[in-house]
Coordinates of C-alpha atoms and ligand atoms in Angstrom, one line a residue:
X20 CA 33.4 17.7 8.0
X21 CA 29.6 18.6 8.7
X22 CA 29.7 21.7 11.2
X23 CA 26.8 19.5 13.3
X24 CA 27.9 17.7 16.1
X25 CA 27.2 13.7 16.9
X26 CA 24.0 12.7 17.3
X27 CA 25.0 10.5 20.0
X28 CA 26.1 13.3 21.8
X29 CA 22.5 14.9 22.2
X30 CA 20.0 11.7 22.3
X31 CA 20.3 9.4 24.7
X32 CA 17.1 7.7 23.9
X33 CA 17.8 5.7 20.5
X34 CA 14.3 5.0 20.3
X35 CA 11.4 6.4 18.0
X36 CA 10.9 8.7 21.2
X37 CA 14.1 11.0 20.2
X38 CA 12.7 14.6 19.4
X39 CA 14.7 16.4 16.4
X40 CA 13.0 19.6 16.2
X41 CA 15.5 22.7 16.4
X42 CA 18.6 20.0 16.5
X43 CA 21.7 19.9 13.9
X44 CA 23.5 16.8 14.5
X45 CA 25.8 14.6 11.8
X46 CA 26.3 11.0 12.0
X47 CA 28.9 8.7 11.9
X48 CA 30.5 7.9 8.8
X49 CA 28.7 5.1 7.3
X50 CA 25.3 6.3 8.2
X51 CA 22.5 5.4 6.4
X52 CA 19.3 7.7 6.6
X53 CA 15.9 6.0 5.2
X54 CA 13.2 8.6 5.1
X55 CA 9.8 7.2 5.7
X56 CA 8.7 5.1 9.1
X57 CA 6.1 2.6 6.8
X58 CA 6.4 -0.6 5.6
X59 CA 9.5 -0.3 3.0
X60 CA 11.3 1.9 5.2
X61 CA 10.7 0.4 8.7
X62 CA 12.1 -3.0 6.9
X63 CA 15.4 -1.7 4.9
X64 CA 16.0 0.2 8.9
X65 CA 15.9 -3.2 10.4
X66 CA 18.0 -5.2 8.3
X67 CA 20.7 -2.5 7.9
X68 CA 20.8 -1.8 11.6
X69 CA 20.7 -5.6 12.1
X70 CA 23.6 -5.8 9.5
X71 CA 25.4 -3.2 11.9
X72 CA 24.9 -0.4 9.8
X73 CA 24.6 2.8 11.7
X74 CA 20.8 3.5 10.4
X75 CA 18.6 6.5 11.1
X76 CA 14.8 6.2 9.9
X77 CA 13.1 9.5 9.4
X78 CA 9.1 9.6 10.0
X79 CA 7.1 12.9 9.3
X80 CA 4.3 11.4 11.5
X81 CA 4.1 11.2 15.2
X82 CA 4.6 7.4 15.1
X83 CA 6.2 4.7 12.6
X84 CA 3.7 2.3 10.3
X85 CA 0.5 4.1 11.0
X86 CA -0.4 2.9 7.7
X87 CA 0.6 -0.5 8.0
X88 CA -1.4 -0.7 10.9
X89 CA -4.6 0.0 8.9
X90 CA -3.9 -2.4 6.1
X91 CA -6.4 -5.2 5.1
X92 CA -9.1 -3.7 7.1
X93 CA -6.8 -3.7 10.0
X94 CA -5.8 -7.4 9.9
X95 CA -2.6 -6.9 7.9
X96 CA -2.6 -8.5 4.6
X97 CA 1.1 -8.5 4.7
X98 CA 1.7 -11.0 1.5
X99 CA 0.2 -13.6 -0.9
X100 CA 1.3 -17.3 -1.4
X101 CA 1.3 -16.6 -5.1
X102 CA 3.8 -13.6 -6.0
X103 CA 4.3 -14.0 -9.7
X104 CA 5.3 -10.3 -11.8
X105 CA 1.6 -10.7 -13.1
X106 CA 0.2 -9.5 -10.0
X107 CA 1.8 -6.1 -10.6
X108 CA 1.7 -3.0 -12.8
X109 CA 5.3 -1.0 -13.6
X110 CA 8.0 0.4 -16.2
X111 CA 10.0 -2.6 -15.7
X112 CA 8.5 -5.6 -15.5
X113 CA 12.1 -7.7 -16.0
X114 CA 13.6 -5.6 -13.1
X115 CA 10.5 -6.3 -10.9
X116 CA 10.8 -9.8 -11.6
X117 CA 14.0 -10.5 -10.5
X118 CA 13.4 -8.8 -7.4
X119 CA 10.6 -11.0 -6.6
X120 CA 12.4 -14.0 -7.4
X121 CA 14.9 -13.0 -4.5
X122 CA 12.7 -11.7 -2.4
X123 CA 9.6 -14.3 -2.4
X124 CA 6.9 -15.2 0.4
X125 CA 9.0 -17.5 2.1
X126 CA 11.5 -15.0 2.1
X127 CA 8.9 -12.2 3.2
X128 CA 7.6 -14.6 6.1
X129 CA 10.9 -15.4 7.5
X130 CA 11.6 -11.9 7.7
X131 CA 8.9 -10.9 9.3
X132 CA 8.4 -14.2 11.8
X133 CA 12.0 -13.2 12.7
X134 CA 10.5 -9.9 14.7
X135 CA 8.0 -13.0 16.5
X136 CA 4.7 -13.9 15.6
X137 CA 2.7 -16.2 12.9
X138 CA 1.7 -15.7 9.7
X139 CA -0.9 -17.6 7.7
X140 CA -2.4 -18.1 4.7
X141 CA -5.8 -18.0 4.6
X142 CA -7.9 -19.9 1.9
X143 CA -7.0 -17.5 -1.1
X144 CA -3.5 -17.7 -0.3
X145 CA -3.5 -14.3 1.6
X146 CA -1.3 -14.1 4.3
X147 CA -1.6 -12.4 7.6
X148 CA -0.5 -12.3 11.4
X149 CA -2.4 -15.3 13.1
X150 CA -3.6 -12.8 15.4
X151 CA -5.6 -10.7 12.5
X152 CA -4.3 -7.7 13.9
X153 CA -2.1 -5.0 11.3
X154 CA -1.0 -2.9 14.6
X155 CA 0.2 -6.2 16.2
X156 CA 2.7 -6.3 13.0
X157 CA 3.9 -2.5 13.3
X158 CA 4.5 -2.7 17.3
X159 CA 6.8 -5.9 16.2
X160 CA 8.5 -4.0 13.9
X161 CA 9.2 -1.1 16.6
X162 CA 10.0 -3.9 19.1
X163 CA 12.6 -4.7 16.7
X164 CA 14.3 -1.7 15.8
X165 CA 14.1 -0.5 18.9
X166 CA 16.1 -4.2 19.9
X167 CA 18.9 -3.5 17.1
X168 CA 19.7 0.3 18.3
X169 CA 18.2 2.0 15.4
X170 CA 17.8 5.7 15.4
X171 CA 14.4 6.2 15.0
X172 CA 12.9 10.2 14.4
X173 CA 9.5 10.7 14.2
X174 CA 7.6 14.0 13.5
X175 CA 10.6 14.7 11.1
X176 CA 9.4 16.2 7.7
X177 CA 12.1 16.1 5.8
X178 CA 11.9 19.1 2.8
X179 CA 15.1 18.3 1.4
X180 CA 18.1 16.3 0.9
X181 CA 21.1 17.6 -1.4
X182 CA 24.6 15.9 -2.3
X183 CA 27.7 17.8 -2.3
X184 CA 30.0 14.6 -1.8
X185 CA 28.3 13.6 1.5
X186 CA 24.1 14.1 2.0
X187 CA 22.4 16.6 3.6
X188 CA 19.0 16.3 5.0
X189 CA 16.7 19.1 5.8
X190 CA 13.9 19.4 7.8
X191 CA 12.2 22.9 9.8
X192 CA 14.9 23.7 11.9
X193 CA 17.0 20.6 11.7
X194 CA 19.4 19.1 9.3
X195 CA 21.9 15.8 9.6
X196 CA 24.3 14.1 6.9
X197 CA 24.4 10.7 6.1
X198 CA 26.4 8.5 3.4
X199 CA 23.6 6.9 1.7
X200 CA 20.0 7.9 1.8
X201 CA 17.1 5.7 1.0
X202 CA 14.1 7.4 0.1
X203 CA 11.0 5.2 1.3
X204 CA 7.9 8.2 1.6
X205 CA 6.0 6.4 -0.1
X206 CA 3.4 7.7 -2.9
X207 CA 0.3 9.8 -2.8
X208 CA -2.4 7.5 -2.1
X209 CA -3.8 7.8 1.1
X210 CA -2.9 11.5 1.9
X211 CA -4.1 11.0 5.5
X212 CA -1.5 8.7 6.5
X213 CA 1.5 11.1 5.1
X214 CA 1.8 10.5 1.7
X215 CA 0.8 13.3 -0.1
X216 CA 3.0 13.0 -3.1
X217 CA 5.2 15.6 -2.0
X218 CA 8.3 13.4 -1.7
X219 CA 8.8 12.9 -5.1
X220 CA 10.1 16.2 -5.0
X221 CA 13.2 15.0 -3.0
X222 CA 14.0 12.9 -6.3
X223 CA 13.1 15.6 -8.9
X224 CA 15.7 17.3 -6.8
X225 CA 18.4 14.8 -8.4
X226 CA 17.1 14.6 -12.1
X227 CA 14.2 11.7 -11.5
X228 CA 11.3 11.7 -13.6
X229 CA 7.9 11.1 -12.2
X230 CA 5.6 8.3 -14.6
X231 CA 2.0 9.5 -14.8
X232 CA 0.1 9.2 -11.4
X233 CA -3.2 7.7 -11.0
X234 CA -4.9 6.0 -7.9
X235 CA -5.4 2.3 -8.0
X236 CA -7.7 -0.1 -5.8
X237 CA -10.0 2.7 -5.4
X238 CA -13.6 2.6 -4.6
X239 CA -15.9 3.4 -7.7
X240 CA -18.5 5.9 -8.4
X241 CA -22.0 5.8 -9.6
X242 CA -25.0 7.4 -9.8
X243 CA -26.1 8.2 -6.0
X244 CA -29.6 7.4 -6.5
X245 CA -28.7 3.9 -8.1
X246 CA -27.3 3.2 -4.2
X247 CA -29.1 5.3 -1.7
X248 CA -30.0 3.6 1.2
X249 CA -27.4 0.7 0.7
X250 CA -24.1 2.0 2.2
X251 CA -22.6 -0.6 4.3
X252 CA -24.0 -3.2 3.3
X253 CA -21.4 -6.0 2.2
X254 CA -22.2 -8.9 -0.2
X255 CA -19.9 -11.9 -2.0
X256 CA -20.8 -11.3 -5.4
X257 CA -19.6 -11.8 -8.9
X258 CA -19.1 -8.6 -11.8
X259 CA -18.3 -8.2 -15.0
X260 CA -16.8 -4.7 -16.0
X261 CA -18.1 -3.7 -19.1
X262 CA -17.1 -1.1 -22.0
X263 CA -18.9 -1.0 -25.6
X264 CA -20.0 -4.8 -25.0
X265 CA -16.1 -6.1 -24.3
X266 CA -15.5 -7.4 -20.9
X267 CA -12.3 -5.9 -19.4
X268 CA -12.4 -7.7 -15.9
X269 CA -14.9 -10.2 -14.5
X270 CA -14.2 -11.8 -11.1
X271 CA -16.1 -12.9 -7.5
X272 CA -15.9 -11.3 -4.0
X273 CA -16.4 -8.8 -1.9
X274 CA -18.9 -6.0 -3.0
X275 CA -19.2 -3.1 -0.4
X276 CA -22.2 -0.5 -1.4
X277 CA -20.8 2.9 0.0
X278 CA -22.4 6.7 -0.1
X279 CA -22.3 7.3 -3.8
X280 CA -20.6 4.2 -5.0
X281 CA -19.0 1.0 -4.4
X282 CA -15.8 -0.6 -2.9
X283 CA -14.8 -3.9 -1.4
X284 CA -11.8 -6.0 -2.8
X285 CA -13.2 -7.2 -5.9
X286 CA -14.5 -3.2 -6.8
X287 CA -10.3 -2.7 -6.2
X288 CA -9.5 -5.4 -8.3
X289 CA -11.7 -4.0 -11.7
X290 CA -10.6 -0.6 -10.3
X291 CA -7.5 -1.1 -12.2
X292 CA -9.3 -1.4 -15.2
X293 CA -12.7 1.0 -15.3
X294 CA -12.9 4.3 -16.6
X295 CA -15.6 6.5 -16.6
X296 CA -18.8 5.3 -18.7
X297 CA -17.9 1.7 -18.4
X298 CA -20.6 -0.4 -16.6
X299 CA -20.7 -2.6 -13.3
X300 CA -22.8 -5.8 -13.9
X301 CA -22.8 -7.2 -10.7
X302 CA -24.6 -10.6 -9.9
X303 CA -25.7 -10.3 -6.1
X304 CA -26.4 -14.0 -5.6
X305 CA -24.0 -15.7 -7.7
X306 CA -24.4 -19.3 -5.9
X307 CA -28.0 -19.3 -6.5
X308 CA -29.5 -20.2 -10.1
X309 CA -32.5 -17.6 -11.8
X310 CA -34.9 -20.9 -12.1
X311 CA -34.2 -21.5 -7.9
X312 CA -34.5 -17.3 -7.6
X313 CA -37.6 -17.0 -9.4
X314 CA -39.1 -20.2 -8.0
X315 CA -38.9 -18.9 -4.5
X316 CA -39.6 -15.0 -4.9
X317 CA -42.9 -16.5 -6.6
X318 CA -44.2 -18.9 -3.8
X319 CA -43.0 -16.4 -1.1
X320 CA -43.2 -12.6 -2.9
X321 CA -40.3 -12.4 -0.2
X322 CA -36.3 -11.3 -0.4
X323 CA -35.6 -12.1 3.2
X324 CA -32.9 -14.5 4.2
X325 CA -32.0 -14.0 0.4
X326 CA -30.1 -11.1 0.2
X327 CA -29.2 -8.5 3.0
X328 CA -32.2 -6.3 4.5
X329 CA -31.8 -3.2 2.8
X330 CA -30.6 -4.4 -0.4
X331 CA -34.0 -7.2 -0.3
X332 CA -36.3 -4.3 0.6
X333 CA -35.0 -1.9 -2.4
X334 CA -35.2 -4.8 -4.5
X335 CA -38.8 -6.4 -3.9
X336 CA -40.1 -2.6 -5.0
X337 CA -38.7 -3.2 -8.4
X338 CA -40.2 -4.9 -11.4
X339 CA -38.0 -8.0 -12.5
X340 CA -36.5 -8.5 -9.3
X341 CA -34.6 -11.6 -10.4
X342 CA -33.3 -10.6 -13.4
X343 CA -32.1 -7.0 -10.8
X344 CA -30.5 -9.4 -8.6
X345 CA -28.4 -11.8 -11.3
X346 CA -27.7 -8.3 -13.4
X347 CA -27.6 -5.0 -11.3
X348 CA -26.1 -2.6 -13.5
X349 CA -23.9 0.4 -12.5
X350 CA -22.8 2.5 -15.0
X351 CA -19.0 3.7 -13.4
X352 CA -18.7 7.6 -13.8
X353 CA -15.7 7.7 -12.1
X354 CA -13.3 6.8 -9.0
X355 CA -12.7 8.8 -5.2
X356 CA -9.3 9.7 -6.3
X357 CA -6.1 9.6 -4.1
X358 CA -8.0 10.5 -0.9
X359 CA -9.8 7.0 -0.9
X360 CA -7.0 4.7 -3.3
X361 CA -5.0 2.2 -1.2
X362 CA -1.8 2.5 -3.4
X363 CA -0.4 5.1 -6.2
X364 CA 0.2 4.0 -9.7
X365 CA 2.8 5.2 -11.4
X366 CA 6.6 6.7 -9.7
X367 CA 10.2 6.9 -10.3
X368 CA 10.7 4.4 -12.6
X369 CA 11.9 1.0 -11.4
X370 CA 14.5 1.5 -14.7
X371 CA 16.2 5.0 -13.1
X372 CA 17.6 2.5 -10.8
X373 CA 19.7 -0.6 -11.0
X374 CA 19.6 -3.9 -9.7
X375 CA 19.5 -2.5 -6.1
X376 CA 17.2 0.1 -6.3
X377 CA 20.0 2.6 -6.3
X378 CA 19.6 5.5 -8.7
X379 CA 21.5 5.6 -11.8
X380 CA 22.0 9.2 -11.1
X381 CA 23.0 9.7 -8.1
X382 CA 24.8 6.7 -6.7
X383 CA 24.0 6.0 -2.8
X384 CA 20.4 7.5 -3.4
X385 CA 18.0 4.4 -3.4
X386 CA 14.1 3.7 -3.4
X387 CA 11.9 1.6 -1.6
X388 CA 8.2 1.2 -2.0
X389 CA 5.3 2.5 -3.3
X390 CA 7.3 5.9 -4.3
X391 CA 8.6 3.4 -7.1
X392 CA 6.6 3.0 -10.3
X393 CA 5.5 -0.6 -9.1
X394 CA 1.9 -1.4 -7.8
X395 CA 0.3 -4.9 -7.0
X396 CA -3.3 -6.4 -7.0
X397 CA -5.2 -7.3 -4.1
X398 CA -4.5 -9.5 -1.6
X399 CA -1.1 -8.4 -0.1
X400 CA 1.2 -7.3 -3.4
X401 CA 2.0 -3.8 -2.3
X402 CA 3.1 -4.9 1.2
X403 CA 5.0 -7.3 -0.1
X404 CA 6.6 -5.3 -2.7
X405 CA 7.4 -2.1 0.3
X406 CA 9.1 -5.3 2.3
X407 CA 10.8 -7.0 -0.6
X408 CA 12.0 -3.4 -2.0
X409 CA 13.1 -2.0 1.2
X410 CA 15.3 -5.8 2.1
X411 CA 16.0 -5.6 -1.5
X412 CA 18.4 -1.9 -1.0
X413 CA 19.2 -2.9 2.5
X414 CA 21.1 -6.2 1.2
X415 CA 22.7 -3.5 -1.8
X416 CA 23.6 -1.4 0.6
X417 CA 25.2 -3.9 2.8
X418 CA 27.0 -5.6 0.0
X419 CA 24.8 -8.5 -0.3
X420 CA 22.5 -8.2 -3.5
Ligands
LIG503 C1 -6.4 1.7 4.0 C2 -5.4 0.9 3.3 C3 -5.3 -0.5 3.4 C4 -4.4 -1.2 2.7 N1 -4.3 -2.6 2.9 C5 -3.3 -3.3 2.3 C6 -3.2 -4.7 2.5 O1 -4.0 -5.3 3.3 N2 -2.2 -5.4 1.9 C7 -1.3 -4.8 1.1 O2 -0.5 -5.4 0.5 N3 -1.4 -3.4 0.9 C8 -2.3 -2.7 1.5 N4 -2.4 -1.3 1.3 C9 -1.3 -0.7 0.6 C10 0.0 -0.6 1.4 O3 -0.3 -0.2 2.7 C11 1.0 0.3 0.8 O4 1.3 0.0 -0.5 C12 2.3 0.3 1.6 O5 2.1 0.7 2.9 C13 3.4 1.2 1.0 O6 4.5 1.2 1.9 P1 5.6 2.3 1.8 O7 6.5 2.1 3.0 O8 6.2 2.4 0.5 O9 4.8 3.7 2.0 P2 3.9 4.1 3.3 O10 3.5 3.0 4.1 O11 3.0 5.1 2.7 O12 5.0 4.9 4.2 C14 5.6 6.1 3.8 C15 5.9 6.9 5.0 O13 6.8 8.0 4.6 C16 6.4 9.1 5.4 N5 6.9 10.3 4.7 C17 6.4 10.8 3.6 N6 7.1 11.9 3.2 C18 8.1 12.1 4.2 C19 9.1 13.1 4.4 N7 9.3 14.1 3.5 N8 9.8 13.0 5.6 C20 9.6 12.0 6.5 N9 8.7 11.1 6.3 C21 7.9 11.1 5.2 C22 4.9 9.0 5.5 O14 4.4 9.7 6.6 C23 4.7 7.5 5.6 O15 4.6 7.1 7.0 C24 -3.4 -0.6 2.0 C25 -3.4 0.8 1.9 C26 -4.3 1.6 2.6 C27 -4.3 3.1 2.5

C-alpha cells in the first residue's frame, strides 16, 4: 500500500486544470501514468481512458501539445498518404514495420476524425486538418480527454520514476504510483517546447541504452556572406547535395534563405544526409530552361518578375547570372543543432522493447514517440509515428495488440 492518499480525494477537477505541486496522492489499482502531454502521449491517454483504463497523463509544461500545435508551420502535418518503413530511420526497421502495418493512415485518420474534424490530403499526399490549423488538432485532443475523464497534470516535471513492485513517480514536491507507466517525453529536438533530452534519464534509470543522438530536419549552415540580405525569402527550387562529386540526395521544393543558412522542407529532407563540407547546388528556377533564362535577361538586363526581389537584385550584380540562378552553390559547413531540428535521431532502441513497445526490462515500462530510436522524413512521418506508437502501447496495454 502507497502511504498517499486517492487522488480522487483531492481533485475534483479531472481536467488538465488539476494543480499537483506539493500533492502526494496514489491511484487506483490499474492506473496507468503516461508522462508527456504531446502527440504520442496525449493519444495512448485517450484510447486507454477511452478503453476505461484509469489514465493519468503528466505534462511538464503549462498546457498539453504545445508542440503539436506548432507542427507544419502551424497547419498540422499530422500524416502522409504514403507510410511505407522507407520513410523512416531506426534500429529496427522489422519492428517498425509491423507497427506501421497496424497502425496506417486510415488507421491514423479514423483516430483522429474520431475527436471531430477533417483531414485531407493535399497534392503530395500530406495530410492535415481541413481547417490548416495544428492548435485546432491539440484543442480536439483536450476536448477529448477531457470528454473520457482523463487525469490530466500539467506543469508536472517528472525527475523520476522507480519500481519496487508497483511504480513510483517523482516530481518537486509530489509523487503518485501507478501500475504501468508509459514514457512519451519525447526527445531533444526542440528544447523550447520541453524536450530537452533529459527524459532519457528516466529509462537509463531501468538499464536502457541511449543510440547516438543527432538532430534531423534541421536548417543548414553556410557561409553568411553567400546569404546576406536573403533571409526570408522562400522559393520552389530543386538541389542536389553534393560530396567529392557523388550525389547523396537531389529533390524539389521549398528553399527558405535564413540568417546564416538555409531551411525549408526540401533543406530538411537532404538534412538527413549532409555533413559539413558537402555542397548545396540549388537550381532557383527549375521550371524555366537556361536558353529561355538567358534569352530574356539579354533583351531586358532585368531579374524582376523572375525570381523574388532580393534574391533578383543580388543576382543581376553578379557575372553569369544564369548559370548563378540554375547552379547557386552553397558549400554546407554545418547544421543549427537541436535548438532548430524538428525531430531527434537516435533513442531507446525500438529492439529494448517488444511487440508493444514495452521494455524487455522492465515489464509494464513502455515508449511512445520520438524518445524511441525511430524518426521519419518530411511530410507528416514523426506525427504519425508519436500517434501510431502511443495507440500502438495503449492497445498492449489494454490487451489488444
Ligand atoms: C517546429 C516543428 C514543426 C514540426 N512539424 C511537423 C509536421 O508538420 N509533421 C510531423 O509529422 N512532424 C512535425 N514535427 C515533429 C513532431 O512534432 C514530433 O516528432 C512529435 O511531436 C513527437 O511527439 P512526442 O509526443 O513523441 O513528443 P513531444 O511532442 O515532444 O512531446 C513530449 C512532451 O513531453 C513533455 N516532457 C518531457 N519530459 C517530461 C517530464 N520529465 N515530465 C513531464 N513531461 C515531460 C514535454 O514537455 C513535451 O510536451 C515538428 C517539430 C517541430 C519542432
Amino acid at each position: 500500500m502507497c502511504a498517499c492518499q486517492s487522488i480522487d480525494k483531492y481533485f475534483y477537477l479531472r481536467y488538465y486544470k488539476i494543480m499537483a505541486k506539493n500533492m502526494n496522492f496514489d491511484t487506483h489499482t490499474g492506473c496507468v501514468a503516461v508522462i508527456g502531454g504531446g502527440a504520442a502521449g496525449m493519444a495512448c491517454a485517450l484510447r486507454l481512458a477511452r478503453g476505461g483504463r484509469k489514465t493519468v497523463l503528466i505534462e511538464r509544461g503549462d498546457r498539453l501539445g504545445k508542440k503539436l500545435s506548432a507542427t507544419g508551420n502551424g497547419q498540422g502535418n499530422v500524416t502522409n498518404t504514403d507510410i511505407s518503413p522507407a520513410h523512416y530511420r531506426t534500429d529496427d526497421p522489422a519492428r517498425l514495420s509491423r507497427i506501421l502495418s497496424r497502425y496506417g493512415t486510415e488507421e491514423i485518420v479514423g483516430f483522429l476524425e474520431s475527436m471531430g474534424g477533417i483531414f485531407l490530403a493535399d497534392g503530395r499526399g500530406r495530410v492535415y486538418p481541413a481547417s490548416r490549423q495544428a492548435s485546432a488538432v491539440t484543442d480536439l485532443f483536450r476536448g477529448a480527454l477531457a470528454k473520457c475523464g482523463a487525469d490530466v497534470l500539467t506543469g508536472v516535471h517528472v525527475r523520476s520514476v522507480t519500481y519496487d513492485g508497483k511504480f513510483t513517480l517523482m516530481w518537486d514536491g509530489g509523487q503518485m504510483c501507478a501500475d504501468a507507466v508509459v514514457l512519451a517525453a519525447g526527445g531533444k529536438a526542440a528544447p523550447a517546447f520541453g524536450t530537452d533530452g533529459s527524459a532519457y534519464a528516466l529509462a537509463r534509470a531501468f538499464g536502457h541504452t541511449v543510440t547516438p543522438l543527432s538532430p534531423a530536419l534541421v536548417p543548414l549552415k553556410c557561409d553568411p556572406a553567400l546569404v546576406r540580405g536573403l533571409k526570408g525569402i522562400r522559393i520552389d527550387g530543386a538541389l542536389r547535395l553534393v560530396r567529392g562529386g557523388e550525389t547523396l540526395f537531389s529533390g524539389r521544393g521549398d528553399i527558405l534563405f535564413a540568417d546564416g543558412g538555409v531551411s525549408g522542407d526540401l533543406i530538411f529532407r537532404a538534412s538527413s544526409y549532409a555533413q559539413k563540407g558537402d555542397v548545396l547546388e540549388l537550381d532557383l528556377l527549375p521550371d524555366v530552361s537556361p536558353e529561355k533564362l538567358q534569352t530574356v535577361f539579354q533583351k531586358t538586363g532585368s531579374l524582376l518578375c523572375v525570381l523574388p526581389n532580393g534574391l533578383a537584385r543580388m543576382l543581376a550584380r553578379e557575372d553569369e547570372v544564369c548559370e548563378r540562378i540554375k547552379r547557386f552553390l552553397l558549400p554546407v559547413t554545418g547544421d543549427f543543432g537541436f535548438a532548430r531540428a524538428q525531430v531527434t535521431r537516435g533513442g531507446i532502441p525500438l529492439g529494448e522493447t517488444d511487440e508493444g513497445l514495452q521494455s524487455l526490462l522492465r515489464r509494464g515500462l513502455y515508449f511512445a514517440g520520438e524518445i524511441l530510436h525511430a524518426d521519419g522524413d518530411c511530410g507528416g512521418y514523426n506525427l504519425h509515428w508519436a500517434f501510431a506508437s502511443g495507440l500502438c502501447v495503449a492497445d498492449a496495454i489494454g490487451g489488444k495488440a
